[in-house]
């Protein structure tokens, strides 16, 4: 089966500074794929290269076999149309209401009438538990609700792949757990593939079925596989230390 | 057309079987529930709806939106909609959409009437004036503390702001003042030529620039460039909770952020104004000597004789007042900024508008006072 997303020999960096080298992994349909690692290891830089915001120094990012960075602008737009992104801070447009935020992708990419768009917006908001919140501005709702509203925007066009950048950051444990459950339910309902960038252990074990571990020192992937299996079987002290929240030796 | 996607079957008593087929994706457009509703109206005995799907069914949120609407309509009519015939994923999505989530606590989002909004606006203006006065009070107290050596003042920051207000504005001030001087000379020459009094162009340009125009033009430039940047900078600090962090540390944001900015502008505005005076006179000189064939030495002598020292002082007083107005407007708008991106934009615009309005009003007042004092 062809992977939904494949990363081949990817190098990431800023000018002369290399963040990560030779990253290679693939994400299959229906996976909830975790990209984990400590702060500053390059998770967010990798995400930027995956969602078309930052060109990698070397290597390929393939969606359904098509190399994203080798496509022309139209080709890239067609690929981008197939994924949704939940940004760390929600990134809702503050001058638009929650409903308008969710409606905008539908206005841009579908031919639905205003009434029909409102119906789809109502559906998306009810999927994330925000029915009736269309008229609120992002500044008038809580952080957890902003995340869910942003998720409703991310799934507005029924994407094949949903990227989550630190979904639990800034959320209390109860809301973080609710969001994890929502990720699982949306994956099952929409049949989407999910890529989660996180270092929250609770989320990693609650939702992930495949993962890569990025290491800052070696600037490479040092472990791959189901996070629960990694916890049980990995012999690498860096992975064990991360997954068990153990203190660094000598600390 | 509708029949291709929806087929109705009444073979079971009191039950409507809806057979779904074809393309139900958003890209194909959404189907209205009107057809089903009219079927139900014509068969009032229906108490149950079953749904079946064909092999060729293509679906996404388009189908779920239709079904959700149908289920909600049927709830009102007390008709049960069985979802077992739907694809598993669609059943899961519908369950999620119909799940009763714990309600989040939200402030009511009610639309206010025109009168309420007008009243709200008036109260906002009064509150704005009051907070402006408080802010001026804070500034006075902070200055007092600075003079008595009790406040925390970072000279590094101050020097950096001085550089931004001065050196980085110089090019713009040069260009605008030079052009204003040239325009004044050119426009003045049209009328003065009639009387053969072109030489008085030097008096006109010199006095106008030195007394008021240089200070006003510099004030407007500084308001657009520096006042706006103060508002944006402090607005972003407000949005990022940096100002809260200062308060919890026991440091007054006015002392730490506002006083250095006001001082920097109060020092740099007179210097920029003197520089603008020179550039304005130079502009007039270029036009007079280059285009109107006036004697350059005579022009400079006339200018020297026309400009009294008191005019220079009037210009400098203008510039100091404008410096305070621009800095206070920029800092006040920045500190009052709402904690979002739109708020920063509004604060920036508002700082420039307040700054320029303040400059014009102050010019009128100072001119009247000078007239009254006979300066």
PDB file of C-alpha atoms in Angstrom, chain B residues 161-313:
ATOM      1  CA  UNK B 161      15.415  54.782  21.366  1.00  0.00           C
ATOM      2  CA  UNK B 162      17.305  58.074  20.896  1.00  0.00           C
ATOM      3  CA  UNK B 163      19.088  56.525  17.917  1.00  0.00           C
ATOM      4  CA  UNK B 164      15.819  55.290  16.447  1.00  0.00           C
ATOM      5  CA  UNK B 165      14.110  58.658  16.914  1.00  0.00           C
ATOM      6  CA  UNK B 166      17.016  60.650  15.531  1.00  0.00           C
ATOM      7  CA  UNK B 167      19.346  59.016  13.061  1.00  0.00           C
ATOM      8  CA  UNK B 168      16.757  56.714  11.521  1.00  0.00           C
ATOM      9  CA  UNK B 169      14.327  59.592  10.915  1.00  0.00           C
ATOM     10  CA  UNK B 170      16.909  61.995   9.523  1.00  0.00           C
ATOM     11  CA  UNK B 171      16.603  61.043   5.865  1.00  0.00           C
ATOM     12  CA  UNK B 172      12.840  61.453   5.833  1.00  0.00           C
ATOM     13  CA  UNK B 173      13.039  64.790   7.677  1.00  0.00           C
ATOM     14  CA  UNK B 174      15.668  66.016   5.177  1.00  0.00           C
ATOM     15  CA  UNK B 175      13.570  65.139   2.175  1.00  0.00           C
ATOM     16  CA  UNK B 176      10.267  66.522   3.470  1.00  0.00           C
ATOM     17  CA  UNK B 177      11.764  69.771   4.859  1.00  0.00           C
ATOM     18  CA  UNK B 178      13.755  70.440   1.706  1.00  0.00           C
ATOM     19  CA  UNK B 179      10.667  69.939  -0.437  1.00  0.00           C
ATOM     20  CA  UNK B 180       8.469  72.079   1.841  1.00  0.00           C
ATOM     21  CA  UNK B 181      11.050  74.900   1.624  1.00  0.00           C
ATOM     22  CA  UNK B 182      11.121  74.582  -2.159  1.00  0.00           C
ATOM     23  CA  UNK B 183       7.324  74.527  -2.453  1.00  0.00           C
ATOM     24  CA  UNK B 184       6.977  77.584  -0.198  1.00  0.00           C
ATOM     25  CA  UNK B 185       9.526  79.523  -2.254  1.00  0.00           C
ATOM     26  CA  UNK B 186       7.943  78.510  -5.513  1.00  0.00           C
ATOM     27  CA  UNK B 187       4.358  79.304  -4.493  1.00  0.00           C
ATOM     28  CA  UNK B 188       5.420  82.582  -2.806  1.00  0.00           C
ATOM     29  CA  UNK B 189       7.358  83.715  -5.854  1.00  0.00           C
ATOM     30  CA  UNK B 190       4.219  83.655  -7.999  1.00  0.00           C
ATOM     31  CA  UNK B 191       2.614  86.433  -5.960  1.00  0.00           C
ATOM     32  CA  UNK B 192       5.755  88.349  -4.920  1.00  0.00           C
ATOM     33  CA  UNK B 193       6.944  88.566  -8.540  1.00  0.00           C
ATOM     34  CA  UNK B 194       3.912  90.724  -9.334  1.00  0.00           C
ATOM     35  CA  UNK B 195       5.237  93.397  -6.974  1.00  0.00           C
ATOM     36  CA  UNK B 196       8.884  92.826  -7.927  1.00  0.00           C
ATOM     37  CA  UNK B 197       9.502  91.691  -4.350  1.00  0.00           C
ATOM     38  CA  UNK B 198      10.995  88.259  -5.014  1.00  0.00           C
ATOM     39  CA  UNK B 199      13.767  88.883  -2.513  1.00  0.00           C
ATOM     40  CA  UNK B 200      11.188  88.653   0.284  1.00  0.00           C
ATOM     41  CA  UNK B 201      10.829  84.964  -0.527  1.00  0.00           C
ATOM     42  CA  UNK B 202      13.811  84.501   1.786  1.00  0.00           C
ATOM     43  CA  UNK B 203      11.962  86.197   4.662  1.00  0.00           C
ATOM     44  CA  UNK B 204       8.821  84.183   4.056  1.00  0.00           C
ATOM     45  CA  UNK B 205      10.552  80.810   3.816  1.00  0.00           C
ATOM     46  CA  UNK B 206      12.871  81.516   6.742  1.00  0.00           C
ATOM     47  CA  UNK B 207      10.211  82.797   9.156  1.00  0.00           C
ATOM     48  CA  UNK B 208       7.591  80.182   8.207  1.00  0.00           C
ATOM     49  CA  UNK B 209      10.020  77.277   8.493  1.00  0.00           C
ATOM     50  CA  UNK B 210      11.731  78.407  11.692  1.00  0.00           C
ATOM     51  CA  UNK B 211       8.615  79.521  13.599  1.00  0.00           C
ATOM     52  CA  UNK B 212       6.268  76.683  12.898  1.00  0.00           C
ATOM     53  CA  UNK B 213       6.475  74.669   9.677  1.00  0.00           C
ATOM     54  CA  UNK B 214       9.656  72.703  10.414  1.00  0.00           C
ATOM     55  CA  UNK B 215       8.346  71.689  13.809  1.00  0.00           C
ATOM     56  CA  UNK B 216       4.932  70.697  12.397  1.00  0.00           C
ATOM     57  CA  UNK B 217       6.394  68.710   9.487  1.00  0.00           C
ATOM     58  CA  UNK B 218       8.895  66.984  11.767  1.00  0.00           C
ATOM     59  CA  UNK B 219       6.126  66.270  14.272  1.00  0.00           C
ATOM     60  CA  UNK B 220       3.961  64.651  11.601  1.00  0.00           C
ATOM     61  CA  UNK B 221       6.874  62.554  10.293  1.00  0.00           C
ATOM     62  CA  UNK B 222       7.844  61.456  13.791  1.00  0.00           C
ATOM     63  CA  UNK B 223       4.217  60.671  14.622  1.00  0.00           C
ATOM     64  CA  UNK B 224       3.895  58.421  11.566  1.00  0.00           C
ATOM     65  CA  UNK B 225       7.200  56.723  12.052  1.00  0.00           C
ATOM     66  CA  UNK B 226       8.088  56.743  15.736  1.00  0.00           C
ATOM     67  CA  UNK B 227       4.680  57.201  17.418  1.00  0.00           C
ATOM     68  CA  UNK B 228       3.278  54.286  15.436  1.00  0.00           C
ATOM     69  CA  UNK B 229       6.263  52.105  16.274  1.00  0.00           C
ATOM     70  CA  UNK B 230       5.911  52.921  19.999  1.00  0.00           C
ATOM     71  CA  UNK B 231       2.256  51.875  19.881  1.00  0.00           C
ATOM     72  CA  UNK B 232       2.987  48.649  17.963  1.00  0.00           C
ATOM     73  CA  UNK B 233       5.910  47.768  20.211  1.00  0.00           C
ATOM     74  CA  UNK B 234       4.069  48.333  23.492  1.00  0.00           C
ATOM     75  CA  UNK B 235       0.911  46.762  22.018  1.00  0.00           C
ATOM     76  CA  UNK B 236       2.798  43.567  21.227  1.00  0.00           C
ATOM     77  CA  UNK B 237       4.325  43.643  24.713  1.00  0.00           C
ATOM     78  CA  UNK B 238       0.822  43.939  26.133  1.00  0.00           C
ATOM     79  CA  UNK B 239      -0.390  41.047  23.960  1.00  0.00           C
ATOM     80  CA  UNK B 240       2.579  38.875  25.017  1.00  0.00           C
ATOM     81  CA  UNK B 241       1.981  39.676  28.699  1.00  0.00           C
ATOM     82  CA  UNK B 242       5.423  41.326  28.945  1.00  0.00           C
ATOM     83  CA  UNK B 243       3.838  44.369  30.611  1.00  0.00           C
ATOM     84  CA  UNK B 244       2.102  42.084  33.143  1.00  0.00           C
ATOM     85  CA  UNK B 245       5.494  40.509  33.847  1.00  0.00           C
ATOM     86  CA  UNK B 246       6.920  43.954  34.629  1.00  0.00           C
ATOM     87  CA  UNK B 247       4.025  44.766  36.972  1.00  0.00           C
ATOM     88  CA  UNK B 248       4.394  41.503  38.899  1.00  0.00           C
ATOM     89  CA  UNK B 249       8.091  42.256  39.247  1.00  0.00           C
ATOM     90  CA  UNK B 250       7.103  45.510  40.938  1.00  0.00           C
ATOM     91  CA  UNK B 251       8.435  47.652  38.077  1.00  0.00           C
ATOM     92  CA  UNK B 252       6.173  50.398  36.800  1.00  0.00           C
ATOM     93  CA  UNK B 253       5.667  49.977  33.030  1.00  0.00           C
ATOM     94  CA  UNK B 254       5.508  53.767  32.761  1.00  0.00           C
ATOM     95  CA  UNK B 255       8.932  54.157  34.356  1.00  0.00           C
ATOM     96  CA  UNK B 256      10.463  51.289  32.454  1.00  0.00           C
ATOM     97  CA  UNK B 257       8.924  51.776  29.017  1.00  0.00           C
ATOM     98  CA  UNK B 258       7.233  55.148  28.688  1.00  0.00           C
ATOM     99  CA  UNK B 259       9.623  57.625  30.335  1.00  0.00           C
ATOM    100  CA  UNK B 260      12.642  56.650  28.178  1.00  0.00           C
ATOM    101  CA  UNK B 261      10.523  57.072  25.066  1.00  0.00           C
ATOM    102  CA  UNK B 262       9.165  60.479  26.067  1.00  0.00           C
ATOM    103  CA  UNK B 263      12.629  61.687  27.056  1.00  0.00           C
ATOM    104  CA  UNK B 264      14.146  60.426  23.828  1.00  0.00           C
ATOM    105  CA  UNK B 265      11.575  62.269  21.721  1.00  0.00           C
ATOM    106  CA  UNK B 266      11.772  65.444  23.819  1.00  0.00           C
ATOM    107  CA  UNK B 267      15.537  65.504  23.250  1.00  0.00           C
ATOM    108  CA  UNK B 268      15.503  64.532  19.585  1.00  0.00           C
ATOM    109  CA  UNK B 269      12.565  66.621  18.357  1.00  0.00           C
ATOM    110  CA  UNK B 270      14.283  70.046  18.844  1.00  0.00           C
ATOM    111  CA  UNK B 271      17.454  68.733  17.197  1.00  0.00           C
ATOM    112  CA  UNK B 272      15.477  67.387  14.263  1.00  0.00           C
ATOM    113  CA  UNK B 273      13.539  70.648  14.040  1.00  0.00           C
ATOM    114  CA  UNK B 274      16.719  72.780  13.882  1.00  0.00           C
ATOM    115  CA  UNK B 275      17.960  70.442  11.180  1.00  0.00           C
ATOM    116  CA  UNK B 276      14.611  70.746   9.357  1.00  0.00           C
ATOM    117  CA  UNK B 277      14.910  74.584   9.597  1.00  0.00           C
ATOM    118  CA  UNK B 278      18.224  74.418   7.774  1.00  0.00           C
ATOM    119  CA  UNK B 279      16.894  72.018   5.146  1.00  0.00           C
ATOM    120  CA  UNK B 280      13.813  74.229   4.571  1.00  0.00           C
ATOM    121  CA  UNK B 281      15.935  77.355   4.111  1.00  0.00           C
ATOM    122  CA  UNK B 282      18.160  75.357   1.766  1.00  0.00           C
ATOM    123  CA  UNK B 283      15.073  74.350  -0.247  1.00  0.00           C
ATOM    124  CA  UNK B 284      14.037  78.005  -0.589  1.00  0.00           C
ATOM    125  CA  UNK B 285      17.607  78.947  -1.525  1.00  0.00           C
ATOM    126  CA  UNK B 286      17.743  76.300  -4.291  1.00  0.00           C
ATOM    127  CA  UNK B 287      14.545  77.615  -5.904  1.00  0.00           C
ATOM    128  CA  UNK B 288      15.445  81.299  -5.466  1.00  0.00           C
ATOM    129  CA  UNK B 289      18.999  81.033  -6.735  1.00  0.00           C
ATOM    130  CA  UNK B 290      18.398  78.311  -9.283  1.00  0.00           C
ATOM    131  CA  UNK B 291      15.064  79.230 -10.822  1.00  0.00           C
ATOM    132  CA  UNK B 292      14.245  82.803  -9.845  1.00  0.00           C
ATOM    133  CA  UNK B 293      17.755  84.178 -10.476  1.00  0.00           C
ATOM    134  CA  UNK B 294      18.044  85.913  -7.092  1.00  0.00           C
ATOM    135  CA  UNK B 295      21.502  86.780  -5.813  1.00  0.00           C
ATOM    136  CA  UNK B 296      22.521  83.905  -3.463  1.00  0.00           C
ATOM    137  CA  UNK B 297      24.468  86.148  -1.050  1.00  0.00           C
ATOM    138  CA  UNK B 298      21.639  88.648  -0.894  1.00  0.00           C
ATOM    139  CA  UNK B 299      19.171  85.782  -0.231  1.00  0.00           C
ATOM    140  CA  UNK B 300      21.231  84.474   2.672  1.00  0.00           C
ATOM    141  CA  UNK B 301      21.687  87.965   4.156  1.00  0.00           C
ATOM    142  CA  UNK B 302      17.940  88.590   3.969  1.00  0.00           C
ATOM    143  CA  UNK B 303      17.227  85.255   5.650  1.00  0.00           C
ATOM    144  CA  UNK B 304      19.702  86.035   8.410  1.00  0.00           C
ATOM    145  CA  UNK B 305      18.116  89.416   9.061  1.00  0.00           C
ATOM    146  CA  UNK B 306      14.553  88.087   8.953  1.00  0.00           C
ATOM    147  CA  UNK B 307      14.963  85.266  11.480  1.00  0.00           C
ATOM    148  CA  UNK B 308      14.989  86.550  15.027  1.00  0.00           C
ATOM    149  CA  UNK B 309      16.204  84.441  17.915  1.00  0.00           C
ATOM    150  CA  UNK B 310      12.697  84.523  19.428  1.00  0.00           C
ATOM    151  CA  UNK B 311      11.379  82.755  16.303  1.00  0.00           C
ATOM    152  CA  UNK B 312      13.866  79.970  16.846  1.00  0.00           C
ATOM    153  CA  UNK B 313      12.680  79.638  20.440  1.00  0.00           C
TER     154      UNK B 313
END
